[in-house]
Coordinates of C-alpha atoms in Angstrom, one line a residue:
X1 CA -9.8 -26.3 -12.3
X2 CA -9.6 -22.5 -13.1
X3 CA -12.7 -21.5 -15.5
X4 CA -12.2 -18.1 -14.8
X5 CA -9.8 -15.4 -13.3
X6 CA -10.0 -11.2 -12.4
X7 CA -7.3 -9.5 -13.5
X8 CA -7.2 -6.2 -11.4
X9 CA -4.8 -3.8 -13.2
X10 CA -3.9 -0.1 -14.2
X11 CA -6.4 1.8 -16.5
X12 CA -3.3 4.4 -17.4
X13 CA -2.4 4.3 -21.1
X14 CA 1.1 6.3 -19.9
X15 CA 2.5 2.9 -18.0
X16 CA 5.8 1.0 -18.9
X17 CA 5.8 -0.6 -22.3
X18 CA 7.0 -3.6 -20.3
X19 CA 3.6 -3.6 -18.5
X20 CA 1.5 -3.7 -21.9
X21 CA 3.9 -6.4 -23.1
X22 CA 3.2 -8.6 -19.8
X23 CA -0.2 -7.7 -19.9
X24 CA -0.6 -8.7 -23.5
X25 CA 0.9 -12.4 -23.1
X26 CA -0.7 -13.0 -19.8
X27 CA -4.0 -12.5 -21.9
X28 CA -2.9 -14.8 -24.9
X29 CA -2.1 -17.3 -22.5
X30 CA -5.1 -17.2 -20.5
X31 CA -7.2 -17.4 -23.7
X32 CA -5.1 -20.2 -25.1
X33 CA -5.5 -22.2 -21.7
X34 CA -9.4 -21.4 -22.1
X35 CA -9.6 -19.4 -19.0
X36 CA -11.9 -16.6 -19.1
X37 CA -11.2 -13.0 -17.6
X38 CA -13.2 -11.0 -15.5
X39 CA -11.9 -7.4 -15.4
X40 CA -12.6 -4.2 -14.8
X41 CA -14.7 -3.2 -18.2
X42 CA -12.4 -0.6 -19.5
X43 CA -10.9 0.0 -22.6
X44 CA -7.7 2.0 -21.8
X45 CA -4.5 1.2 -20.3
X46 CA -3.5 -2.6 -19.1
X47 CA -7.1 -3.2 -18.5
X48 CA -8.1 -3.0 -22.7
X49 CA -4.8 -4.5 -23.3
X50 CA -5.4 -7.8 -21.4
X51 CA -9.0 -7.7 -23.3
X52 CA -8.0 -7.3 -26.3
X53 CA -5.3 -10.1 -26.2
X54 CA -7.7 -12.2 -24.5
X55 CA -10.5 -11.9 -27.4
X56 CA -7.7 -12.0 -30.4
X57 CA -6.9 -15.4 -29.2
X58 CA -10.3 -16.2 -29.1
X59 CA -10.9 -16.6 -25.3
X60 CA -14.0 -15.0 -23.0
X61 CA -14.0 -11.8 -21.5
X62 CA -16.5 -10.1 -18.9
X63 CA -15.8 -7.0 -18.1
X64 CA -17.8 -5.0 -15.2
X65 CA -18.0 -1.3 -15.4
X66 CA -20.2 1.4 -12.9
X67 CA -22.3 3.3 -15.4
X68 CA -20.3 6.6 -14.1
X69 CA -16.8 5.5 -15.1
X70 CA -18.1 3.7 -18.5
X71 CA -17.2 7.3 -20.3
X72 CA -13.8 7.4 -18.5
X73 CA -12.5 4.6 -18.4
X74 CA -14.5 3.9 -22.0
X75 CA -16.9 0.6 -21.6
X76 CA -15.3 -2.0 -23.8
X77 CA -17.9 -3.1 -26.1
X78 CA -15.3 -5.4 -28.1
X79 CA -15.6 -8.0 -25.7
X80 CA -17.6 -11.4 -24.7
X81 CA -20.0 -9.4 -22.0
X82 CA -20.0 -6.2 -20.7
X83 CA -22.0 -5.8 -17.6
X84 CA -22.2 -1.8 -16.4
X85 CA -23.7 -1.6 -13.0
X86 CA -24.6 1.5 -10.9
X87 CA -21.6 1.4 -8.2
X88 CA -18.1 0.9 -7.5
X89 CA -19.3 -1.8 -4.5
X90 CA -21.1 -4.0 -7.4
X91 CA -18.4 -4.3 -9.8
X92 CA -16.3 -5.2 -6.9
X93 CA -18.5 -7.8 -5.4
X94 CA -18.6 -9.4 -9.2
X95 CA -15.3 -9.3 -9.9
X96 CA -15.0 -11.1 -6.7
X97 CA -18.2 -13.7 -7.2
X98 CA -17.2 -14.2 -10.9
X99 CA -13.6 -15.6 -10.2
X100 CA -12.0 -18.7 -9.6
X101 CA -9.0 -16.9 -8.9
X102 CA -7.4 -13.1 -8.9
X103 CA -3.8 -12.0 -10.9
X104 CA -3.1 -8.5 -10.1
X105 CA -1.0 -6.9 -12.7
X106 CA 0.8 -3.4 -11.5
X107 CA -1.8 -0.7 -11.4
X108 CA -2.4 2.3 -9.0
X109 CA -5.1 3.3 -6.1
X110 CA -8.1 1.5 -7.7
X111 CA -5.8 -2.0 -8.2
X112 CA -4.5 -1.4 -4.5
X113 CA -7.9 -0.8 -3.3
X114 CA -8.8 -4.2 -5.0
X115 CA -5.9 -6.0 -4.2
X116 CA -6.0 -4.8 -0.5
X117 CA -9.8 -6.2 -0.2
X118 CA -9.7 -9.5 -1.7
X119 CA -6.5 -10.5 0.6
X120 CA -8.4 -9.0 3.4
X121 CA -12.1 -10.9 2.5
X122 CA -9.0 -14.3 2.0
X123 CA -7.8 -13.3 5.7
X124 CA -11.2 -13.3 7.1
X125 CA -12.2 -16.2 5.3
X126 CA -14.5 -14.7 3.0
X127 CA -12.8 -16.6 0.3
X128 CA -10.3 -19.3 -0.3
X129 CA -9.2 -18.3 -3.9
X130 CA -5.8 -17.4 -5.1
X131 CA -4.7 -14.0 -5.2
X132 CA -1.4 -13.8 -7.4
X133 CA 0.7 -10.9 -8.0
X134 CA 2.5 -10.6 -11.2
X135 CA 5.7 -8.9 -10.5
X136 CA 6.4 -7.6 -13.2
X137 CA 10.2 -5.9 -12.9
X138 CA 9.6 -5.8 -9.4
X139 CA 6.9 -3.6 -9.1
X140 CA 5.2 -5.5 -6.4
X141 CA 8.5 -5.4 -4.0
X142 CA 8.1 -2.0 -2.4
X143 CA 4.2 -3.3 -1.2
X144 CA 5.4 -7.0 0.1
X145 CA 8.2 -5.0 1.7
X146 CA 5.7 -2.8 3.8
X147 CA 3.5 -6.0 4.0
X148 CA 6.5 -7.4 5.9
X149 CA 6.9 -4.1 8.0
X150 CA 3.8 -4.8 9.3
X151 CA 4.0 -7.9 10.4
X152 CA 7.1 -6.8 12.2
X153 CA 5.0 -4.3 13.9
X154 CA 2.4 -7.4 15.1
X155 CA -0.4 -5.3 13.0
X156 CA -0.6 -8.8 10.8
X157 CA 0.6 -11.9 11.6
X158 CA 3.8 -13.6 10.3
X159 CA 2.2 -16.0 8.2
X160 CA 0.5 -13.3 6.1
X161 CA 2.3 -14.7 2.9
X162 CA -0.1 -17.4 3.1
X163 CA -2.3 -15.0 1.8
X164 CA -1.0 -14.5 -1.8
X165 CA 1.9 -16.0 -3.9
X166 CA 4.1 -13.1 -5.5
X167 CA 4.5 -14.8 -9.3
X168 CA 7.9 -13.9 -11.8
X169 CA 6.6 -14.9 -14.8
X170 CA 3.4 -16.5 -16.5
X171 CA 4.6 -20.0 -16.0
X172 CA 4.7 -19.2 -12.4
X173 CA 1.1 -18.1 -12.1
X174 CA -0.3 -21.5 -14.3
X175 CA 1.4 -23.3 -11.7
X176 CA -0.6 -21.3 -8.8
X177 CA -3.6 -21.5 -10.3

């Protein structure tokens, strides 16, 4: 059983409307299903979205912020539990220890960074928890595209889908988790 899932996802308030609006149900949905969120601490962009639709609906939320990005990115002290930590490497390694699973809504670099790590850390059987990416109009096509490329190019093997499960709608990640 899921208790818990990270959601690694864009800290831009300037993304797609659509984004916000998958962002928001994904977190009404989680909280409804009484699965907690681990995220990324902020309170901006899909990452305070997902929050705050997580705690309107009256579910938990632990959010895990470096001390030098708690200005930037704006701690969210709304939530359940907000842990701020001294590096990057820390919240990473607790996002990753504190889920039962990973949804990875679109976001830029730092979501790609995270992404990129916990299917690698899945590949090298550091873990065994589902990594689901929510692709939302697409967005993650272009990436499973050049994740294909490479296995053309024998850098991965074929079988790499194995490693994640590319998920259409909501009703497609309950099923994964």
């Amino acid at each position: 059983m899921t208790r818990s899932v990270t959601v690694y996802c864009s800290s831009s308030n300037r993304v797609s409307e659509e984004f916000f609006k998958a962002a928001s149900e994904l977190g009404k949905t989680l909280a409804e299903k009484q699965i907690g969120l681990v995220f990324g601490g902020g309170n901006v962009g899909l990452m305070g979205c997902i929050a705050n639709a997580v705690m309107e609906n009256g579910g938990n939320v632990r959010g895990i912020i470096p001390r030098f990005l708690e200005e930037k990115e704006v701690g969210h002290y709304g939530i359940t539990e907000l842990h701020v930590v001294e590096t990057m490497h820390e919240r990473k390694i607790k996002l990753t220890e504190w889920a039962d699973a990973f949804i990875v809504l679109p976001g830029g670099f730092g979501t790609l960074d995270e992404l990129i790590e916990v299917i690698t850390w899945r590949h090298l059987g550091h873990h065994n928890k589902p990594i689901l990416l929510f692709n939302v109009n697409g967005f993650w096509n272009p990436l499973t595209d050049f994740f294909d490329n490479l296995a053309s190019q024998h850098m991965v093997k074929p079988d790499h889908h194995r490693l994640y499960t590319i998920c259409n709608s909501i009703e497609e990640i309950l099923v994964s988790l």
